[in-house]
Short mmCIF file of C-alpha atoms and ligand atoms in Angstrom, two decimals:
data_model
loop_
_atom_site.label_atom_id
_atom_site.label_comp_id
_atom_site.label_asym_id
_atom_site.label_seq_id
_atom_site.Cartn_x
_atom_site.Cartn_y
_atom_site.Cartn_z
CA UNK A 1 0.96 -13.05 14.16
CA UNK A 2 2.18 -9.49 13.54
CA UNK A 3 2.13 -7.84 10.12
CA UNK A 4 3.89 -4.57 9.40
CA UNK A 5 2.16 -2.58 6.66
CA UNK A 6 4.28 0.08 4.95
CA UNK A 7 3.15 2.01 1.90
CA UNK A 8 3.74 4.97 -0.39
CA UNK A 9 7.47 5.52 -0.08
CA UNK A 10 7.85 7.61 -3.26
CA UNK A 11 11.56 6.86 -3.06
CA UNK A 12 13.78 8.93 -5.36
CA UNK A 13 15.32 12.36 -5.74
CA UNK A 14 12.54 14.99 -5.73
CA UNK A 15 14.90 17.43 -7.46
CA UNK A 16 14.56 15.33 -10.60
CA UNK A 17 10.79 15.80 -10.65
CA UNK A 18 10.09 19.44 -9.75
CA UNK A 19 6.66 19.28 -11.41
CA UNK A 20 5.53 16.46 -9.13
CA UNK A 21 3.03 18.13 -6.76
CA UNK A 22 4.50 15.99 -3.98
CA UNK A 23 8.07 17.22 -4.60
CA UNK A 24 7.99 19.84 -1.81
CA UNK A 25 6.72 17.24 0.64
CA UNK A 26 9.27 14.67 -0.48
CA UNK A 27 12.12 17.16 -0.18
CA UNK A 28 11.23 17.59 3.48
CA UNK A 29 11.08 13.87 4.21
CA UNK A 30 13.77 12.34 6.35
CA UNK A 31 16.19 10.03 4.54
CA UNK A 32 14.61 6.61 4.14
CA UNK A 33 17.14 5.00 6.49
CA UNK A 34 16.18 7.44 9.25
CA UNK A 35 12.48 6.71 8.73
CA UNK A 36 13.06 2.97 8.77
CA UNK A 37 15.22 3.26 11.86
CA UNK A 38 12.50 5.16 13.73
CA UNK A 39 10.01 2.55 12.62
CA UNK A 40 12.27 -0.31 13.68
CA UNK A 41 12.93 1.23 17.11
CA UNK A 42 9.24 1.74 17.78
CA UNK A 43 8.67 -1.94 17.04
CA UNK A 44 11.35 -3.16 19.44
CA UNK A 45 10.18 -6.24 21.28
CA UNK A 46 7.58 -7.14 18.66
CA UNK A 47 8.25 -10.24 16.65
CA UNK A 48 7.14 -9.46 13.11
CA UNK A 49 5.92 -12.29 10.89
CA UNK A 50 5.61 -10.55 7.53
CA UNK A 51 5.79 -7.26 5.69
CA UNK A 52 2.93 -5.92 3.60
CA UNK A 53 4.08 -3.31 1.07
CA UNK A 54 1.22 -1.71 -0.84
CA UNK A 55 2.93 0.25 -3.57
CA UNK A 56 4.29 3.60 -4.71
CA UNK A 57 7.77 2.36 -3.98
CA UNK A 58 9.40 4.87 -6.31
CA UNK A 59 8.69 8.50 -7.08
CA UNK A 60 8.47 8.13 -10.83
CA UNK A 61 8.73 4.45 -11.73
CA UNK A 62 12.52 4.24 -11.76
CA UNK A 63 13.27 0.52 -11.19
CA UNK A 64 16.70 1.34 -9.68
CA UNK A 65 15.00 3.46 -7.00
CA UNK A 66 12.58 0.65 -6.21
CA UNK A 67 15.44 -1.85 -5.92
CA UNK A 68 17.40 0.45 -3.64
CA UNK A 69 14.36 0.99 -1.47
CA UNK A 70 13.86 -2.76 -1.09
CA UNK A 71 17.49 -3.13 -0.05
CA UNK A 72 17.04 -0.43 2.59
CA UNK A 73 13.91 -2.11 3.91
CA UNK A 74 15.72 -5.43 4.04
CA UNK A 75 18.51 -3.89 6.12
CA UNK A 76 16.09 -2.91 8.85
CA UNK A 77 13.62 -5.78 8.53
CA UNK A 78 15.68 -8.72 7.27
CA UNK A 79 14.52 -12.25 6.62
CA UNK A 80 10.80 -11.46 6.68
CA UNK A 81 8.34 -12.79 4.13
CA UNK A 82 7.16 -9.88 1.98
CA UNK A 83 3.91 -9.44 0.08
CA UNK A 84 3.85 -6.48 -2.28
CA UNK A 85 1.80 -4.82 -4.99
CA UNK A 86 2.67 -1.87 -7.25
CA UNK A 87 1.11 1.60 -7.12
CA UNK A 88 0.48 4.27 -9.71
CA UNK A 89 3.94 5.79 -9.13
CA UNK A 90 5.64 2.51 -9.97
CA UNK A 91 5.23 3.06 -13.70
CA UNK A 92 7.50 5.30 -15.73
CA UNK A 93 5.88 8.70 -16.07
CA UNK A 94 6.78 8.88 -19.75
CA UNK A 95 3.66 7.88 -21.69
CA UNK A 96 3.71 4.76 -23.79
CA UNK A 97 4.80 5.34 -27.39
CA UNK A 98 1.44 4.20 -28.66
CA UNK A 99 -1.91 3.38 -27.20
CA UNK A 100 -1.76 -0.28 -28.16
CA UNK A 101 1.32 -0.94 -26.01
CA UNK A 102 -0.42 0.69 -23.03
CA UNK A 103 -3.36 -1.69 -23.50
CA UNK A 104 -1.07 -4.69 -23.20
CA UNK A 105 -0.33 -4.05 -19.55
CA UNK A 106 -0.93 -7.18 -17.53
CA UNK A 107 -1.71 -6.38 -13.89
CA UNK A 108 0.83 -7.79 -11.44
CA UNK A 109 -1.71 -9.75 -9.42
CA UNK A 110 -0.07 -12.24 -7.13
CA UNK A 111 -0.97 -14.59 -4.29
CA UNK A 112 1.67 -14.88 -1.57
CA UNK A 113 1.50 -18.05 0.49
CA UNK A 114 3.22 -16.99 3.70
CA UNK A 115 3.60 -19.16 6.79
CA UNK A 116 0.12 -19.25 8.37
CA UNK A 117 -1.25 -16.53 6.08
CA UNK A 118 -2.25 -16.07 2.46
CA UNK A 119 -1.99 -12.61 0.99
CA UNK A 120 -3.75 -11.87 -2.29
CA UNK A 121 -2.38 -8.75 -3.95
CA UNK A 122 -4.53 -7.16 -6.66
CA UNK A 123 -2.74 -4.67 -8.89
CA UNK A 124 -4.99 -1.61 -9.18
CA UNK A 125 -2.33 0.46 -10.99
CA UNK A 126 -2.27 1.14 -14.73
CA UNK A 127 0.54 2.85 -16.66
CA UNK A 128 -0.23 6.47 -17.44
CA UNK A 129 -3.30 6.48 -15.23
CA UNK A 130 -3.46 8.02 -11.78
CA UNK A 131 -6.81 6.35 -11.12
CA UNK A 132 -7.11 2.86 -9.73
CA UNK A 133 -8.82 0.04 -11.60
CA UNK A 134 -9.97 -3.50 -10.86
CA UNK A 135 -11.25 -5.09 -14.06
CA UNK A 136 -13.54 -8.10 -14.64
CA UNK A 137 -10.60 -10.40 -15.49
CA UNK A 138 -9.04 -9.56 -12.13
CA UNK A 139 -12.35 -10.34 -10.45
CA UNK A 140 -12.26 -13.82 -12.00
CA UNK A 141 -8.66 -14.32 -10.93
CA UNK A 142 -9.52 -13.19 -7.40
CA UNK A 143 -12.46 -15.57 -7.29
CA UNK A 144 -10.18 -18.46 -8.28
CA UNK A 145 -7.65 -17.58 -5.62
CA UNK A 146 -10.33 -17.41 -2.96
CA UNK A 147 -11.63 -20.87 -3.77
CA UNK A 148 -8.21 -22.51 -3.31
CA UNK A 149 -8.47 -24.54 -0.13
CA UNK A 150 -5.18 -23.67 1.60
CA UNK A 151 -6.94 -23.50 4.97
CA UNK A 152 -5.12 -20.33 5.95
CA UNK A 153 -6.47 -16.93 6.89
CA UNK A 154 -6.42 -14.75 3.79
CA UNK A 155 -6.11 -11.01 3.37
CA UNK A 156 -6.53 -8.86 0.27
CA UNK A 157 -4.10 -6.03 -0.49
CA UNK A 158 -4.47 -3.26 -3.09
CA UNK A 159 -2.62 -0.01 -3.64
CA UNK A 160 -5.61 2.19 -4.33
CA UNK A 161 -8.16 2.63 -1.61
CA UNK A 162 -11.56 1.08 -2.22
CA UNK A 163 -14.13 3.04 -0.26
CA UNK A 164 -15.86 5.94 -2.05
CA UNK A 165 -15.72 9.06 0.12
CA UNK A 166 -12.89 7.74 2.26
CA UNK A 167 -10.62 10.52 1.00
CA UNK A 168 -10.81 13.46 -1.38
CA UNK A 169 -8.77 11.39 -3.83
CA UNK A 170 -11.05 9.03 -5.77
CA UNK A 171 -10.98 5.37 -4.90
CA UNK A 172 -10.35 2.56 -7.38
CA UNK A 173 -13.05 1.84 -9.93
CA UNK A 174 -14.38 -1.73 -9.87
CA UNK A 175 -17.41 -3.67 -11.04
CA UNK A 176 -20.19 -4.66 -8.64
CA UNK A 177 -18.94 -8.21 -9.01
CA UNK A 178 -15.83 -7.29 -7.05
CA UNK A 179 -17.91 -6.26 -4.05
CA UNK A 180 -19.92 -9.46 -4.27
CA UNK A 181 -16.77 -11.59 -4.36
CA UNK A 182 -15.31 -9.85 -1.32
CA UNK A 183 -18.60 -9.96 0.58
CA UNK A 184 -19.04 -13.69 -0.01
CA UNK A 185 -15.41 -14.57 0.68
CA UNK A 186 -13.67 -15.73 3.83
CA UNK A 187 -11.22 -12.82 3.65
CA UNK A 188 -10.33 -11.69 7.14
CA UNK A 189 -9.22 -8.19 6.14
CA UNK A 190 -8.55 -5.78 3.28
CA UNK A 191 -5.51 -3.48 3.37
CA UNK A 192 -4.73 -0.56 1.06
CA UNK A 193 -2.45 2.44 0.61
CA UNK A 194 -2.42 5.42 -1.79
CA UNK A 195 -4.16 8.13 0.25
CA UNK A 196 -1.14 8.72 2.56
CA UNK A 197 -3.74 8.96 5.29
CA UNK A 198 -4.67 6.13 7.62
CA UNK A 199 -8.22 4.91 7.81
CA UNK A 200 -10.17 2.12 9.43
CA UNK A 201 -13.59 0.85 8.50
CA UNK A 202 -15.28 -1.98 6.68
CA UNK A 203 -15.41 -2.86 3.01
CA UNK A 204 -18.19 -5.24 2.01
CA UNK A 205 -18.36 -6.46 5.59
CA UNK A 206 -14.62 -7.06 5.95
CA UNK A 207 -12.30 -5.15 8.28
CA UNK A 208 -10.61 -2.57 6.08
CA UNK A 209 -7.49 -0.49 6.77
CA UNK A 210 -5.50 2.04 4.81
CA UNK A 211 -1.98 2.56 6.10
CA UNK A 212 -0.49 6.05 6.36
CA UNK A 213 2.18 7.16 3.91
CA UNK A 214 5.76 6.33 4.73
CA UNK A 215 6.92 9.51 2.95
CA UNK A 216 4.42 12.24 3.91
CA UNK A 217 0.81 12.43 4.96
CA UNK A 218 -1.99 13.58 2.67
CA UNK A 219 -4.81 14.87 4.81
CA UNK A 220 -8.14 15.63 3.11
CA UNK A 221 -9.06 19.28 3.60
CA UNK A 222 -12.63 20.56 3.82
CA UNK A 223 -12.42 22.21 0.40
CA UNK A 224 -11.57 18.94 -1.33
CA UNK A 225 -7.85 19.59 -1.61
CA UNK A 226 -5.18 17.45 0.04
CA UNK A 227 -3.08 18.97 2.79
CA UNK A 228 0.46 17.60 2.79
CA UNK A 229 2.04 17.15 6.19
CA UNK A 230 5.67 16.25 6.92
CA UNK A 231 5.07 13.07 8.81
CA UNK A 232 5.12 9.38 8.07
CA UNK A 233 3.94 6.22 9.70
CA UNK A 234 2.91 2.61 9.53
CA UNK A 235 0.17 0.17 10.45
CA UNK A 236 0.82 -2.85 12.61
CA UNK A 237 -1.75 -5.64 12.55
CA UNK A 238 -2.14 -8.49 14.97
CA UNK A 239 -3.90 -11.59 13.71
CA UNK A 240 -5.07 -14.06 16.32
CA UNK A 241 -6.90 -17.31 15.64
CA UNK A 242 -7.72 -16.20 12.11
CA UNK A 243 -9.11 -12.80 13.06
CA UNK A 244 -7.74 -9.30 12.74
CA UNK A 245 -7.52 -8.70 16.47
CA UNK A 246 -5.59 -5.44 16.69
CA UNK A 247 -4.73 -2.48 14.48
CA UNK A 248 -2.13 0.07 15.48
CA UNK A 249 -1.25 3.20 13.51
CA UNK A 250 2.02 4.88 14.44
CA UNK A 251 2.74 8.43 13.23
CA UNK A 252 6.16 10.09 13.30
CA UNK A 253 6.13 13.87 13.08
CA UNK A 254 9.18 15.21 11.25
CA UNK A 255 8.41 18.74 12.38
CA UNK A 256 5.36 20.73 13.28
CA UNK A 257 5.75 23.00 10.23
CA UNK A 258 3.21 22.45 7.51
CA UNK A 259 4.46 22.21 3.96
FE1 FE2 F 1 -0.58 6.06 -5.16
#
């Protein structure tokens, strides 16, 4: 089974958001169709079974941009099951009119039952917050999902990364209970996005991968800043007999000029 993991598209017109620190990087990105075409060509001969999309579909939460992006993805990768979760850029940047409405946000947690694979997507995004969160109610929901006996390999997907120190950007905040649930689960892997920088390791004893950005890369610099590079990429996972058997990261360099 092959899973294509794409993340952090930030689709939209960067000219409409000049204050977005990523605007210069986004303005140098190739058109989305060109990026998807390069991705598709590099996967020629590989039979994909599903798409994992881990958020930041739009630049500033514009639903029309997100819809258009999904249509573009579907043109190049049609008829594939898709599991998706929103990121922090998938909420309108305009703050909520009052604090009480912001508190009413219900995370878009969802379990996708794909052929031969279950994908549990935990929504770590919160409107008006550029930090990731997993709250106790989500831990309970996750626990329930993990006890459902569907007999399939199961992966967990979040937008925000989960490992402290993985990147200069802070990881999601979560209670200790979350780590216990993951550690005691039969999850075969955990996949994330957000950092725009690929990573492989282990989270609570589970294989853990962050896919690179599909818009630009965000490389952690020694001084704690993030160095934006005009390249994009994807992760391709191979699952065999219920195990994450292979992880491939592909990077496409738009140019060698730094931003
Ligand atoms: Fe993000």
